Short mmCIF file of C-alpha atoms and ligand atoms in Angstrom, two decimals:
data_model
loop_
_atom_site.label_atom_id
_atom_site.label_comp_id
_atom_site.label_asym_id
_atom_site.label_seq_id
_atom_site.Cartn_x
_atom_site.Cartn_y
_atom_site.Cartn_z
CA MET A 1 109.09 91.17 128.08
CA ASN A 2 107.57 93.76 125.86
CA ARG A 3 108.58 97.37 126.14
CA ARG A 4 105.21 98.54 127.39
CA SER A 5 105.46 96.42 130.50
CA THR A 6 109.06 97.45 131.22
CA PRO A 7 108.47 100.47 133.53
CA ILE A 8 105.83 98.55 135.50
CA ALA A 9 108.14 95.55 135.81
CA ILE A 10 111.08 97.72 136.97
CA ALA A 11 108.84 99.50 139.50
CA PHE A 12 107.67 96.11 140.75
CA LEU A 13 111.25 94.82 141.17
CA ALA A 14 112.46 97.99 142.90
CA GLY A 15 109.32 97.99 145.08
CA ALA A 16 110.01 94.39 146.12
CA ILE A 17 113.58 95.29 147.16
CA VAL A 18 112.35 98.33 149.10
CA LEU A 19 109.68 96.25 150.83
CA VAL A 20 112.06 93.45 151.87
CA SER A 21 114.65 95.99 153.05
CA THR A 22 112.05 97.92 155.04
CA LEU A 23 111.01 94.67 156.74
CA HIS A 24 114.66 94.05 157.61
CA TYR A 25 115.09 97.47 159.15
CA LEU A 26 111.83 97.32 161.08
CA THR A 27 112.24 93.80 162.46
CA PRO A 28 114.09 93.54 165.78
CA VAL A 29 117.48 91.82 165.52
CA ASP A 30 116.49 89.02 167.86
CA SER A 31 113.90 87.75 165.35
CA LEU A 32 116.64 85.85 163.55
CA VAL A 33 114.35 83.46 161.70
CA LEU A 34 112.35 86.34 160.21
CA HIS A 35 115.60 87.99 159.06
CA GLN A 36 116.70 84.79 157.38
CA ILE A 37 113.38 84.51 155.59
CA TYR A 38 113.56 88.14 154.41
CA GLN A 39 117.08 87.86 153.10
CA ARG A 40 116.06 84.89 150.94
CA THR A 41 113.08 86.83 149.69
CA TYR A 42 115.59 89.04 147.82
CA TYR A 43 116.16 86.06 145.50
CA ILE A 44 112.73 86.50 143.95
CA PRO A 45 113.22 90.00 142.40
CA ILE A 46 116.83 89.12 141.46
CA ILE A 47 115.79 85.95 139.62
CA LEU A 48 112.85 87.70 137.96
CA ALA A 49 115.06 90.61 136.80
CA ALA A 50 117.65 88.18 135.44
CA PHE A 51 114.97 86.20 133.67
CA TRP A 52 113.35 89.25 132.11
CA TYR A 53 116.39 91.44 131.35
CA GLY A 54 119.33 89.05 131.18
CA TRP A 55 122.54 89.20 133.19
CA ARG A 56 122.58 93.02 133.28
CA GLY A 57 119.12 93.10 134.85
CA GLY A 58 120.08 90.33 137.29
CA LEU A 59 123.24 92.13 138.39
CA GLY A 60 121.43 95.49 138.59
CA ILE A 61 118.76 94.21 140.96
CA ALA A 62 121.39 92.19 142.89
CA ALA A 63 123.34 95.47 143.35
CA LEU A 64 120.20 97.25 144.51
CA ALA A 65 119.44 94.46 146.97
CA GLY A 66 123.06 94.47 148.20
CA LEU A 67 123.10 98.26 148.63
CA SER A 68 119.86 98.19 150.58
CA TYR A 69 120.93 95.28 152.73
CA LEU A 70 124.61 96.16 153.44
CA PRO A 71 123.90 99.14 155.80
CA HIS A 72 121.60 96.87 157.75
CA ILE A 73 124.34 94.24 158.15
CA MET A 74 126.88 96.89 159.13
CA LEU A 75 124.62 98.70 161.56
CA HIS A 76 122.99 95.75 163.28
CA TRP A 77 124.97 92.58 162.88
CA GLN A 78 128.58 93.68 162.54
CA HIS A 79 128.75 94.60 166.23
CA GLN A 80 126.39 92.08 167.73
CA ASN A 81 127.24 88.88 165.92
CA TYR A 82 130.35 89.13 163.77
CA GLU A 83 130.10 85.59 162.43
CA TYR A 84 126.50 86.04 161.41
CA ALA A 85 127.51 89.30 159.67
CA LEU A 86 130.16 87.40 157.66
CA ASN A 87 127.49 84.95 156.65
CA GLN A 88 125.35 87.90 155.50
CA TYR A 89 128.20 89.37 153.41
CA ALA A 90 128.48 85.99 151.70
CA GLU A 91 124.75 86.15 151.14
CA VAL A 92 125.16 89.50 149.33
CA ALA A 93 127.90 87.97 147.17
CA LEU A 94 125.47 85.17 146.40
CA PHE A 95 122.93 87.76 145.17
CA PHE A 96 125.43 88.76 142.48
CA ALA A 97 126.19 85.16 141.59
CA ILE A 98 122.50 84.30 141.30
CA GLY A 99 121.79 87.47 139.28
CA SER A 100 124.57 86.87 136.76
CA VAL A 101 124.17 83.09 136.36
CA THR A 102 120.38 83.22 136.04
CA GLY A 103 120.70 86.19 133.68
CA TRP A 104 123.23 84.34 131.55
CA LEU A 105 120.93 81.32 131.37
CA GLY A 106 117.99 83.62 130.53
CA ASP A 107 120.02 85.25 127.75
CA GLN A 108 120.91 81.85 126.33
CA ARG A 109 117.28 80.80 126.41
CA ARG A 110 116.20 84.06 124.74
CA ARG A 111 118.80 83.67 122.00
CA GLU A 112 117.71 80.09 121.38
CA HIS A 113 114.11 81.22 121.26
CA GLU A 114 114.91 83.99 118.76
CA ARG A 115 116.91 81.56 116.65
CA ALA A 116 114.05 79.08 116.67
CA GLU A 117 111.61 81.83 115.66
CA ARG A 118 113.90 82.96 112.84
CA ILE A 119 114.28 79.41 111.58
CA ASN A 120 110.55 78.92 111.83
CA ALA A 121 109.89 82.08 109.78
CA GLU A 122 112.46 80.98 107.17
CA LEU A 123 110.85 77.56 107.02
CA GLN A 124 107.41 79.09 106.56
CA THR A 125 108.71 81.22 103.68
CA ALA A 126 110.50 78.25 102.12
CA TYR A 127 107.36 76.14 102.51
CA GLY A 128 105.25 78.87 100.83
CA ASP A 129 107.76 79.14 97.97
CA LEU A 130 107.85 75.38 97.59
CA ARG A 131 104.08 75.11 97.44
CA GLN A 132 103.96 77.88 94.86
CA THR A 133 106.66 76.23 92.75
CA VAL A 134 104.98 72.83 92.92
CA GLY A 135 101.69 74.49 91.91
CA GLN A 136 103.39 76.20 88.98
CA LEU A 137 105.10 72.98 87.91
CA LEU A 138 101.86 71.06 88.01
CA GLN A 139 100.12 73.83 86.10
CA ALA A 140 102.95 73.97 83.55
CA GLU A 141 102.84 70.20 83.09
CA ARG A 142 99.06 70.21 82.67
CA LEU A 143 99.26 73.08 80.23
CA SER A 144 102.07 71.69 78.17
CA SER A 145 100.29 68.37 77.59
CA LEU A 146 97.06 70.23 76.88
CA ALA A 147 98.90 72.54 74.53
CA GLU A 148 100.54 69.58 72.74
CA ILE A 149 97.21 67.91 72.01
CA ALA A 150 95.36 71.08 71.14
CA SER A 151 98.08 72.53 68.94
CA GLY A 152 97.95 69.38 66.82
CA VAL A 153 94.19 69.79 66.40
CA VAL A 154 94.50 73.51 65.75
CA HIS A 155 97.12 72.90 63.10
CA GLU A 156 94.70 70.62 61.27
CA VAL A 157 91.94 73.22 61.54
CA ARG A 158 93.98 75.99 59.98
CA ASN A 159 94.13 74.63 56.43
CA PRO A 160 90.42 73.93 55.97
CA LEU A 161 89.74 77.28 57.59
CA GLY A 162 91.79 79.04 54.94
CA ALA A 163 89.86 77.16 52.26
CA ILE A 164 86.49 78.12 53.80
CA LYS A 165 87.54 81.75 53.96
CA GLY A 166 88.52 81.76 50.29
CA ALA A 167 85.30 80.02 49.31
CA VAL A 168 83.15 82.50 51.26
CA GLU A 169 84.92 85.40 49.57
CA ILE A 170 84.23 83.89 46.14
CA LEU A 171 80.58 83.31 47.07
CA GLU A 172 80.29 86.88 48.36
CA ASP A 173 81.59 88.22 45.08
CA GLU A 174 78.96 86.23 43.22
CA ILE A 175 76.06 87.56 45.28
CA ALA A 176 74.47 90.74 43.98
CA GLU A 177 75.33 93.84 46.02
CA ASP A 178 71.70 94.51 46.92
CA SER A 179 70.87 90.90 47.79
CA PRO A 180 69.94 90.22 51.41
CA ARG A 181 72.08 87.06 51.13
CA ARG A 182 75.17 89.21 51.11
CA GLU A 183 74.63 89.75 54.84
CA PHE A 184 74.94 85.97 55.40
CA ALA A 185 78.19 85.95 53.47
CA ARG A 186 79.44 88.88 55.58
CA ILE A 187 78.50 87.07 58.83
CA ALA A 188 80.24 83.90 57.62
CA LYS A 189 83.37 85.88 56.79
CA VAL A 190 83.44 87.66 60.16
CA GLU A 191 82.99 84.41 62.06
CA VAL A 192 85.65 82.62 60.02
CA GLU A 193 88.01 85.50 60.72
CA ARG A 194 87.22 85.21 64.42
CA ILE A 195 88.04 81.51 64.43
CA ASP A 196 91.19 82.23 62.46
CA LYS A 197 92.26 84.82 65.03
CA LEU A 198 91.54 82.39 67.85
CA VAL A 199 93.51 79.64 66.13
CA HIS A 200 96.35 82.06 65.52
CA GLU A 201 96.36 83.15 69.19
CA PHE A 202 96.24 79.58 70.34
CA LEU A 203 99.19 78.56 68.21
CA ARG A 204 101.02 81.62 69.47
CA PHE A 205 100.34 80.40 72.99
CA ALA A 206 101.04 76.69 72.44
CA ARG A 207 104.14 77.16 70.29
CA PRO A 208 105.62 80.50 71.21
CA PRO A 209 108.19 81.79 68.75
CA LYS A 210 111.78 81.86 69.98
CA LEU A 211 112.90 85.12 71.53
CA SER A 212 115.09 87.36 69.48
CA LYS A 213 116.43 89.78 72.07
CA THR A 214 117.99 93.15 71.46
CA ARG A 215 118.79 96.11 73.67
CA ALA A 216 115.77 98.38 73.92
CA ASP A 217 114.32 101.35 75.74
CA VAL A 218 110.99 100.53 77.34
CA ASN A 219 109.84 104.15 77.00
CA ASP A 220 110.23 103.89 73.20
CA LEU A 221 108.23 100.69 73.25
CA VAL A 222 105.46 102.41 75.20
CA ASP A 223 105.46 105.31 72.70
CA SER A 224 105.01 102.88 69.80
CA ALA A 225 102.25 100.99 71.63
CA VAL A 226 100.40 104.24 72.31
CA GLN A 227 100.59 105.15 68.62
CA LEU A 228 99.17 101.78 67.61
CA LEU A 229 96.37 102.07 70.14
CA ASP A 230 95.46 105.63 69.39
CA GLN A 231 92.55 105.00 67.04
CA GLN A 232 91.01 102.13 68.98
CA ALA A 233 91.21 104.15 72.20
CA ALA A 234 89.69 107.29 70.64
CA ALA A 235 86.82 105.23 69.22
CA ALA A 236 86.15 103.86 72.71
CA ASN A 237 86.30 107.31 74.30
CA VAL A 238 89.48 106.37 76.16
CA VAL A 239 92.28 108.80 76.86
CA ILE A 240 95.81 107.37 76.93
CA LYS A 241 98.26 108.99 79.33
CA ARG A 242 101.99 108.48 79.68
CA ASP A 243 103.95 108.89 82.88
CA LEU A 244 107.43 107.80 81.84
CA ALA A 245 110.55 107.84 83.98
CA ALA A 246 113.52 109.69 82.58
CA ASP A 247 116.88 107.88 82.39
CA LEU A 248 115.39 104.43 82.40
CA PRO A 249 118.06 101.73 82.02
CA ALA A 250 117.96 99.67 78.83
CA VAL A 251 116.48 96.16 78.82
CA GLU A 252 117.26 93.08 76.70
CA ILE A 253 113.99 92.12 75.07
CA ASP A 254 112.31 90.73 72.01
CA ALA A 255 110.71 94.08 71.20
CA GLU A 256 108.05 92.60 68.93
CA GLN A 257 106.89 90.12 71.54
CA MET A 258 107.05 92.66 74.34
CA MET A 259 104.94 94.97 72.20
CA GLN A 260 102.40 92.16 72.02
CA VAL A 261 102.38 92.10 75.84
CA LEU A 262 101.75 95.85 76.11
CA LEU A 263 99.04 95.71 73.44
CA ASN A 264 97.27 92.75 75.04
CA LEU A 265 97.23 94.53 78.40
CA ALA A 266 96.18 97.86 76.94
CA ILE A 267 93.42 96.38 74.77
CA ASN A 268 92.02 94.64 77.83
CA ALA A 269 92.19 97.96 79.67
CA VAL A 270 90.25 99.69 76.89
CA GLU A 271 87.71 96.87 76.83
CA ALA A 272 87.27 97.14 80.60
CA MET A 273 85.92 100.69 80.16
CA PRO A 274 82.84 100.50 77.92
CA GLU A 275 81.85 104.01 79.01
CA GLY A 276 85.32 105.38 78.29
CA GLY A 277 88.03 106.36 80.76
CA THR A 278 91.79 106.61 81.02
CA VAL A 279 94.62 104.17 80.40
CA THR A 280 97.90 105.22 81.97
CA PHE A 281 101.25 103.79 80.91
CA ARG A 282 103.80 104.32 83.68
CA THR A 283 107.46 103.35 83.65
CA ASN A 284 109.75 103.26 86.66
CA ARG A 285 113.12 102.08 87.71
CA GLU A 286 113.03 99.87 90.81
CA GLY A 287 116.66 99.16 91.63
CA GLU A 288 117.95 96.71 89.03
CA VAL A 289 114.50 96.27 87.56
CA VAL A 290 112.51 98.26 85.01
CA ALA A 291 108.76 98.32 85.65
CA VAL A 292 105.97 99.13 83.21
CA GLU A 293 102.50 99.61 84.59
CA ILE A 294 99.28 99.79 82.63
CA GLU A 295 96.43 101.09 84.68
CA ASP A 296 92.82 101.68 83.71
CA THR A 297 89.86 103.36 85.33
CA GLY A 298 87.44 100.50 84.64
CA GLY A 299 85.47 98.35 87.05
CA GLY A 300 88.45 96.17 88.08
CA VAL A 301 88.66 92.38 88.11
CA ALA A 302 86.12 90.58 90.31
CA PRO A 303 88.05 89.43 93.43
CA ASP A 304 86.91 85.80 93.01
CA VAL A 305 88.42 85.55 89.51
CA ILE A 306 91.61 87.56 89.92
CA ASP A 307 93.61 84.37 90.60
CA HIS A 308 92.45 82.91 87.28
CA ILE A 309 92.88 85.73 84.80
CA PHE A 310 96.27 84.41 83.65
CA ASP A 311 94.88 80.91 83.07
CA PRO A 312 94.56 80.02 79.38
CA PHE A 313 90.98 80.20 78.11
CA PHE A 314 89.77 82.07 81.14
CA THR A 315 87.49 84.83 79.94
CA THR A 316 84.53 86.80 81.19
CA LYS A 317 83.82 88.23 77.74
CA ASP A 318 81.21 86.88 75.35
CA LYS A 319 83.63 86.69 72.48
CA GLY A 320 86.89 86.52 74.40
CA SER A 321 89.47 83.82 73.74
CA GLY A 322 90.90 83.98 77.26
CA LEU A 323 94.39 83.80 75.78
CA GLY A 324 95.56 87.43 75.79
CA LEU A 325 96.82 87.45 79.37
CA SER A 326 98.24 83.93 79.28
CA ILE A 327 100.24 84.81 76.17
CA ALA A 328 101.44 88.02 77.83
CA HIS A 329 102.37 86.09 80.97
CA LYS A 330 104.28 83.52 78.98
CA ILE A 331 106.23 86.11 77.02
CA VAL A 332 107.18 88.00 80.18
CA ALA A 333 108.19 84.75 81.90
CA GLN A 334 110.38 83.87 78.89
CA HIS A 335 112.15 87.18 79.54
CA ASP A 336 112.66 86.13 83.19
CA GLY A 337 110.36 88.96 84.15
CA LYS A 338 107.13 89.11 86.13
CA LEU A 339 103.61 90.08 85.20
CA SER A 340 101.13 90.78 87.97
CA ALA A 341 97.70 92.32 88.37
CA GLU A 342 96.12 94.19 91.20
CA ASN A 343 92.84 95.97 91.67
CA ARG A 344 93.15 99.63 92.49
CA PRO A 345 90.45 101.84 94.03
CA THR A 346 89.60 102.79 90.44
CA GLY A 347 90.29 100.03 87.94
CA THR A 348 93.09 97.52 87.52
CA ARG A 349 96.86 97.88 87.38
CA PHE A 350 98.98 95.40 85.46
CA LYS A 351 102.69 95.50 86.09
CA VAL A 352 105.51 94.05 84.01
CA THR A 353 108.96 93.93 85.56
CA LEU A 354 112.12 93.21 83.56
CA ASP A 355 115.73 93.03 84.63
CA ARG A 356 117.82 95.89 83.32
CA ALA A 357 120.36 94.96 80.68
CA ALA A 358 123.99 94.53 81.74
CA ASP A 359 126.11 97.61 80.95
P1 LIG B 401 90.06 87.90 76.98
O1 LIG B 401 90.41 89.34 76.84
O2 LIG B 401 89.92 87.19 75.67
O3 LIG B 401 88.91 87.63 77.90
P2 LIG B 401 92.46 87.74 78.53
O4 LIG B 401 93.33 86.58 78.87
O5 LIG B 401 93.11 88.89 77.88
O6 LIG B 401 91.31 87.16 77.64
O7 LIG B 401 91.75 88.25 79.83
C1 LIG B 401 91.14 87.32 80.72
C2 LIG B 401 90.12 88.01 81.60
O8 LIG B 401 90.80 88.87 82.53
C3 LIG B 401 89.16 88.92 80.90
O9 LIG B 401 88.08 88.19 80.33
C4 LIG B 401 88.72 89.85 82.01
O10 LIG B 401 87.72 89.24 82.81
C5 LIG B 401 89.95 89.95 82.88
N1 LIG B 401 90.67 91.21 82.62
C6 LIG B 401 91.81 91.36 81.88
N2 LIG B 401 92.20 92.64 81.88
C7 LIG B 401 91.31 93.33 82.63
C8 LIG B 401 91.16 94.71 83.01
N3 LIG B 401 92.04 95.65 82.61
N4 LIG B 401 90.12 95.05 83.80
C9 LIG B 401 89.26 94.11 84.23
N5 LIG B 401 89.33 92.80 83.89
C10 LIG B 401 90.33 92.42 83.11
#
């Protein structure tokens, strides 16, 4: 029974008792069969009340039925047919028995039902968690074999790349300053540097350095990140704001790697606002967890790709490596933290959560 239907249901039960009692009082005593039918009709509201409201409801309506019916027994039957009156008193006692037993059974059934619903909800949650874990395991397995193969290749690429870079620099030096060929040398150098950066990022992703954790204050880390970003942000017409919680508990982190996380997120934020905008660093304490949010006022992540932005090599940029977020995700996961992204009405909010350090 839901609460909204309760007053209507109670009015219906009370109305049924009043109706049956009225019929009793109006029917002449010699219509014995009719009286017997009416008295059994009391069972219906009693059973319904017990079923809907448990043993209390059953007993309540049984009491109401008894109270309405007793004066009738006393006034009409007690004097005329004493034995029949005794039978009627037993009938009233039966109302109470039916009300309490049916109510008790109803309560049992309700409790079982609630238990089954609770178990069902727990199972649904466990099933969801399991599916997510299996998905992550499969993804991790796929990635680790991919990373194994690719890191071998990348390793081989790095040495010749260094040689090409050196050779291009020598060639550049040999080309006259005013020669149009110098531009080719410059392009070659820029592109080699880009490949080098990509290779470096990939190795960073495939073979992450071991964590070297120390106690740190996340607010200090944010301050350093803002300093490092200052020039790049100003050049892109981006204002950096800080909204830092006072008395933030310390965390145990590899500060260098966590700085990489903040920079990757913030550089993406700057790049998401080609017309300029604001990047806000926010820190908060959420119980035993320290949260850092990096929010921009850019166009947000397209809803159909938001589930893929942490995948390695996923990029929507012409010259993106698609590794910045996967590296950040990996570093945060190594810290047993969480990195998540959500679109806000204006822009995107990335959130890193880390357990506070033990005192
Ligand atoms: P890259 O920057 O090289 O593309 P990332 O892994 O850092 O690689 O980012 C993956 C993709 O996630 C980006 O190409 C972009 O589409 C999306 N993305 C990341 N940060 C933001 C942001 N702040 N706003 C909108 N999109 C973003």
